[in-house]
C-alpha positions as a printed NumPy array, in Angstrom:
array([[ 91.087,  27.036, 288.421],
       [ 88.106,  28.545, 286.674],
       [ 90.027,  31.802, 286.353],
       [ 92.918,  30.027, 284.735],
       [ 90.584,  28.295, 282.285],
       [ 88.861,  31.568, 281.545],
       [ 92.175,  33.337, 280.869],
       [ 93.323,  30.511, 278.636],
       [ 90.069,  30.695, 276.701],
       [ 90.389,  34.417, 276.23 ],
       [ 94.022,  34.092, 275.119],
       [ 93.131,  31.355, 272.679],
       [ 90.319,  33.477, 271.276],
       [ 92.625,  36.475, 270.828],
       [ 95.263,  34.401, 269.072],
       [ 92.592,  32.925, 266.784],
       [ 91.214,  36.359, 265.921],
       [ 94.682,  37.726, 265.288],
       [ 95.506,  34.898, 262.92 ],
       [ 92.223,  35.296, 261.122],
       [ 92.771,  39.044, 260.67 ],
       [ 96.264,  38.436, 259.296],
       [ 94.9  ,  35.946, 256.843],
       [ 92.248,  38.428, 255.761],
       [ 94.867,  41.104, 255.032],
       [ 96.93 ,  38.728, 252.909],
       [ 93.948,  37.398, 251.054],
       [ 92.61 ,  40.85 , 250.161],
       [ 95.753,  41.679, 248.157],
       [ 94.444,  41.539, 244.548],
       [ 96.585,  40.802, 241.452],
       [ 95.439,  44.088, 239.857],
       [ 97.156,  46.035, 242.63 ],
       [100.589,  44.612, 241.756],
       [102.8  ,  47.177, 239.912],
       [103.706,  45.793, 236.489],
       [107.232,  46.683, 235.289],
       [108.482,  46.26 , 231.705],
       [112.201,  46.054, 231.048],
       [113.734,  47.447, 227.843],
       [117.254,  47.163, 226.526],
       [118.963,  50.571, 226.232],
       [120.273,  51.212, 222.698],
       [122.241,  54.121, 221.233],
       [120.455,  55.531, 218.154],
       [121.159,  58.376, 215.709],
       [118.912,  61.427, 215.904],
       [117.663,  63.063, 212.666],
       [118.095,  66.84 , 212.604],
       [117.402,  69.637, 210.121],
       [120.049,  72.34 , 209.802],
       [118.893,  75.772, 208.577],
       [121.059,  78.343, 206.785],
       [120.333,  81.871, 205.55 ],
       [121.434,  82.819, 202.046],
       [120.803,  84.659, 198.778],
       [119.952,  83.786, 195.195],
       [122.764,  84.447, 192.717],
       [123.   ,  84.361, 188.892],
       [124.186,  81.093, 187.404],
       [126.409,  83.163, 185.099],
       [127.087,  86.881, 184.87 ],
       [129.342,  89.091, 182.789],
       [130.003,  92.805, 182.468],
       [130.633,  93.403, 178.775],
       [132.729,  96.219, 177.407],
       [135.74 ,  96.778, 175.204],
       [139.442,  97.166, 175.888],
       [139.722,  99.809, 173.163],
       [138.218, 103.284, 173.745],
       [135.571, 104.468, 171.33 ],
       [132.087, 105.807, 170.818],
       [129.061, 103.606, 171.565],
       [127.108, 103.641, 168.308],
       [124.292, 101.228, 169.182],
       [123.007,  99.059, 172.056],
       [120.655,  96.581, 170.43 ],
       [118.77 ,  95.237, 173.456],
       [116.893,  96.983, 176.25 ],
       [117.267,  96.079, 179.902],
       [115.326,  92.895, 180.668],
       [115.665,  91.541, 177.116],
       [116.482,  87.865, 176.581],
       [119.425,  87.178, 174.276],
       [121.101,  84.116, 172.786],
       [124.774,  83.285, 172.7  ],
       [126.401,  85.06 , 169.754],
       [123.766,  87.803, 169.444],
       [125.21 ,  91.228, 168.602],
       [124.648,  93.384, 171.679],
       [126.749,  96.51 , 171.124],
       [128.153,  98.273, 168.078],
       [131.103, 100.576, 168.731],
       [132.381, 103.25 , 166.342],
       [134.104, 101.611, 163.401],
       [136.691, 104.163, 162.189],
       [139.667, 102.201, 163.485],
       [138.117,  98.939, 162.33 ],
       [137.66 , 100.259, 158.781],
       [141.303, 101.322, 158.642],
       [142.436,  97.955, 159.984],
       [140.202,  96.117, 157.531],
       [141.607,  98.066, 154.551],
       [145.154,  97.242, 155.626],
       [144.214,  93.608, 156.186],
       [142.615,  93.244, 152.73 ],
       [145.662,  94.783, 151.002],
       [148.122,  92.536, 152.816],
       [145.897,  89.525, 152.211],
       [146.302,  90.036, 148.452],
       [150.067,  90.514, 148.819],
       [150.318,  87.343, 150.848],
       [148.37 ,  85.282, 148.316],
       [150.661,  86.601, 145.563],
       [153.931,  85.738, 147.33 ],
       [152.504,  82.416, 148.439],
       [151.931,  81.448, 144.802],
       [155.436,  82.619, 143.912],
       [156.913,  80.627, 146.788],
       [155.188,  77.474, 145.567],
       [156.918,  78.016, 142.208],
       [160.164,  78.87 , 144.004],
       [160.123,  82.265, 142.259],
       [160.706,  84.287, 145.456],
       [163.273,  84.124, 148.207],
       [162.287,  82.676, 151.593],
       [163.248,  85.959, 153.228],
       [160.843,  87.991, 151.065],
       [158.067,  85.458, 151.656],
       [158.576,  85.499, 155.439],
       [158.568,  89.306, 155.465],
       [155.188,  89.574, 153.67 ],
       [153.672,  86.773, 155.737],
       [154.702,  88.432, 159.01 ],
       [153.05 ,  91.705, 157.964],
       [149.917,  89.826, 156.897],
       [149.72 ,  87.921, 160.212],
       [150.084,  91.161, 162.186],
       [147.359,  92.888, 160.137],
       [145.061,  89.877, 160.591],
       [145.537,  89.919, 164.38 ],
       [144.915,  93.679, 164.579],
       [141.795,  93.426, 162.423],
       [140.361,  90.573, 164.517],
       [141.134,  92.429, 167.749],
       [139.395,  95.584, 166.584],
       [136.457,  93.607, 165.225],
       [135.927,  91.796, 168.539],
       [136.07 ,  95.143, 170.356],
       [133.773,  96.888, 167.881],
       [131.057,  94.231, 167.688],
       [130.335,  92.963, 171.204],
       [128.363,  89.714, 171.246],
       [126.688,  87.685, 173.994],
       [129.059,  85.039, 175.394],
       [126.111,  82.944, 176.661],
       [122.3  ,  82.832, 176.714],
       [120.934,  85.286, 179.264],
       [119.119,  88.494, 180.146],
       [120.364,  92.067, 179.835],
       [120.277,  93.049, 183.504],
       [121.518,  96.625, 183.194],
       [122.938,  99.253, 180.855],
       [126.087, 100.678, 182.443],
       [126.69 , 103.175, 179.608],
       [124.519, 104.65 , 176.867],
       [124.455, 105.186, 173.11 ],
       [126.462, 108.194, 171.969],
       [128.82 , 108.128, 174.942],
       [132.553, 107.748, 174.553],
       [133.579, 104.608, 176.392],
       [136.95 , 104.161, 178.049],
       [138.189, 101.004, 179.694],
       [138.847, 101.745, 183.391],
       [139.999,  98.889, 185.586],
       [140.435,  99.425, 189.313],
       [144.019,  99.511, 190.556],
       [143.132,  98.4  , 194.076],
       [144.579,  95.054, 195.143],
       [141.908,  92.376, 195.417],
       [139.264,  94.416, 193.585],
       [137.268,  93.101, 190.639],
       [136.661,  94.872, 187.375],
       [133.044,  96.018, 187.082],
       [133.231,  98.818, 184.522],
       [131.486,  97.987, 181.26 ],
       [128.652,  98.817, 178.889],
       [126.034,  96.164, 179.691],
       [125.586,  93.531, 182.387],
       [124.444,  90.097, 181.186],
       [123.095,  87.424, 183.572],
       [121.895,  83.854, 183.21 ],
       [119.284,  82.92 , 185.852],
       [117.991,  79.575, 184.604],
       [119.232,  77.614, 186.366],
       [119.909,  79.859, 189.332],
       [122.201,  79.52 , 192.342],
       [121.276,  79.732, 196.012],
       [124.38 ,  80.561, 198.036],
       [124.909,  80.262, 201.785],
       [127.643,  79.834, 204.388],
       [128.011,  76.565, 206.305],
       [129.931,  76.125, 209.535],
       [133.104,  74.106, 209.665],
       [131.578,  71.395, 211.897],
       [128.739,  70.772, 209.433],
       [130.946,  70.322, 206.373],
       [130.949,  66.55 , 206.859],
       [127.242,  66.472, 205.964],
       [127.765,  68.136, 202.572],
       [129.192,  66.765, 199.359],
       [128.745,  67.424, 195.653],
       [125.239,  66.628, 194.334],
       [123.754,  66.517, 197.866],
       [120.022,  67.421, 197.618],
       [119.071,  70.526, 199.594],
       [115.637,  72.015, 200.278],
       [115.317,  75.79 , 200.005],
       [112.72 ,  78.547, 200.095],
       [112.696,  82.195, 199.092],
       [111.481,  84.396, 201.929],
       [109.039,  86.056, 199.545],
       [107.511,  82.61 , 198.767],
       [107.602,  80.851, 202.176],
       [105.168,  78.082, 201.162],
       [107.026,  77.078, 197.996],
       [109.763,  74.56 , 198.728],
       [112.329,  74.016, 195.993],
       [114.943,  71.291, 195.662],
       [118.47 ,  72.057, 194.554],
       [121.699,  70.109, 194.399],
       [125.101,  71.12 , 195.719],
       [127.124,  72.422, 192.775],
       [129.996,  74.144, 194.566],
       [131.794,  73.755, 197.891],
       [134.399,  76.4  , 198.623],
       [137.871,  74.821, 198.776],
       [138.886,  77.277, 201.519],
       [137.176,  78.517, 204.674],
       [136.631,  82.065, 205.849],
       [139.415,  82.395, 208.452],
       [137.471,  84.776, 210.699],
       [134.131,  82.93 , 210.699],
       [135.309,  79.344, 210.012],
       [132.635,  78.932, 207.336],
       [132.627,  77.657, 203.769],
       [130.556,  78.946, 200.855],
       [128.043,  76.465, 199.417],
       [126.104,  76.941, 196.175],
       [123.15 ,  74.814, 195.122],
       [121.81 ,  74.783, 191.564],
       [118.044,  75.212, 191.184],
       [115.811,  74.942, 188.128],
       [114.27 ,  78.364, 187.416],
       [112.46 ,  77.876, 184.105],
       [109.65 ,  80.248, 185.151],
       [112.188,  82.951, 186.125],
       [110.297,  83.21 , 189.432],
       [113.441,  83.527, 191.5  ],
       [115.636,  86.595, 191.037],
       [119.248,  87.296, 191.978],
       [119.389,  89.148, 195.277],
       [116.34 ,  87.468, 196.83 ],
       [116.901,  86.178, 200.357],
       [115.954,  82.728, 201.567],
       [116.772,  79.674, 203.653],
       [118.367,  76.305, 202.947],
       [117.511,  73.159, 204.917],
       [119.807,  70.147, 205.203],
       [118.649,  66.887, 206.809],
       [121.409,  65.219, 208.827],
       [121.811,  62.327, 211.262],
       [123.704,  62.882, 214.499]])
């Protein structure tokens, strides 16, 4: 009997200790040890990106000036690098043909004024009047043509970039006969570089980010710390079929003439994708 009581006492003690230990384990679990989880709602958002393109600076305007009538170059009035205004006389060609045309023009001008007065008084036939007027109109056109090809003036404000021929040389118009070629022969090259263009190629898939007047950041490689802002002035209406790219030109203020045609640089366009 005593053994049974003793065993029951031991069993009761073990059960009591086990319960106490279990309670201790549960009670020692602190709130700081609980993993805190925050729940966020997943949203689709656009990502800002900057697209970079390589390009070159180009003149805002350029022209190769010459004459369609052969002759001797008498005088080039401005040196390379000189600034000129629209209408300034740049080149004087030999004037022998012009002097002959002017003499003929002046003579026929007097004849025309005479028959015009007679026609107003109905003292001359319409046929005679028309004949003199036709000769006068032809002489006027020839004189003006020779004058425009003898005195070559600046078509716009700009800088004389290069002399392609020299004083004393006989100049002959020589256009290329190759298909697709451009005429470059002339006496002087005139460029306008304020404002100036920065030109680059943009891929077909990025065309949706570009439209007229879009602001574009750019730098010249020679001035990497100087960021300039230009605005899209031209978007090519056709794409390069082999590269699937379009030509873009941005117009940039260049009052200090710091940027020169031919300089290389980069354009940066901020987009959202």
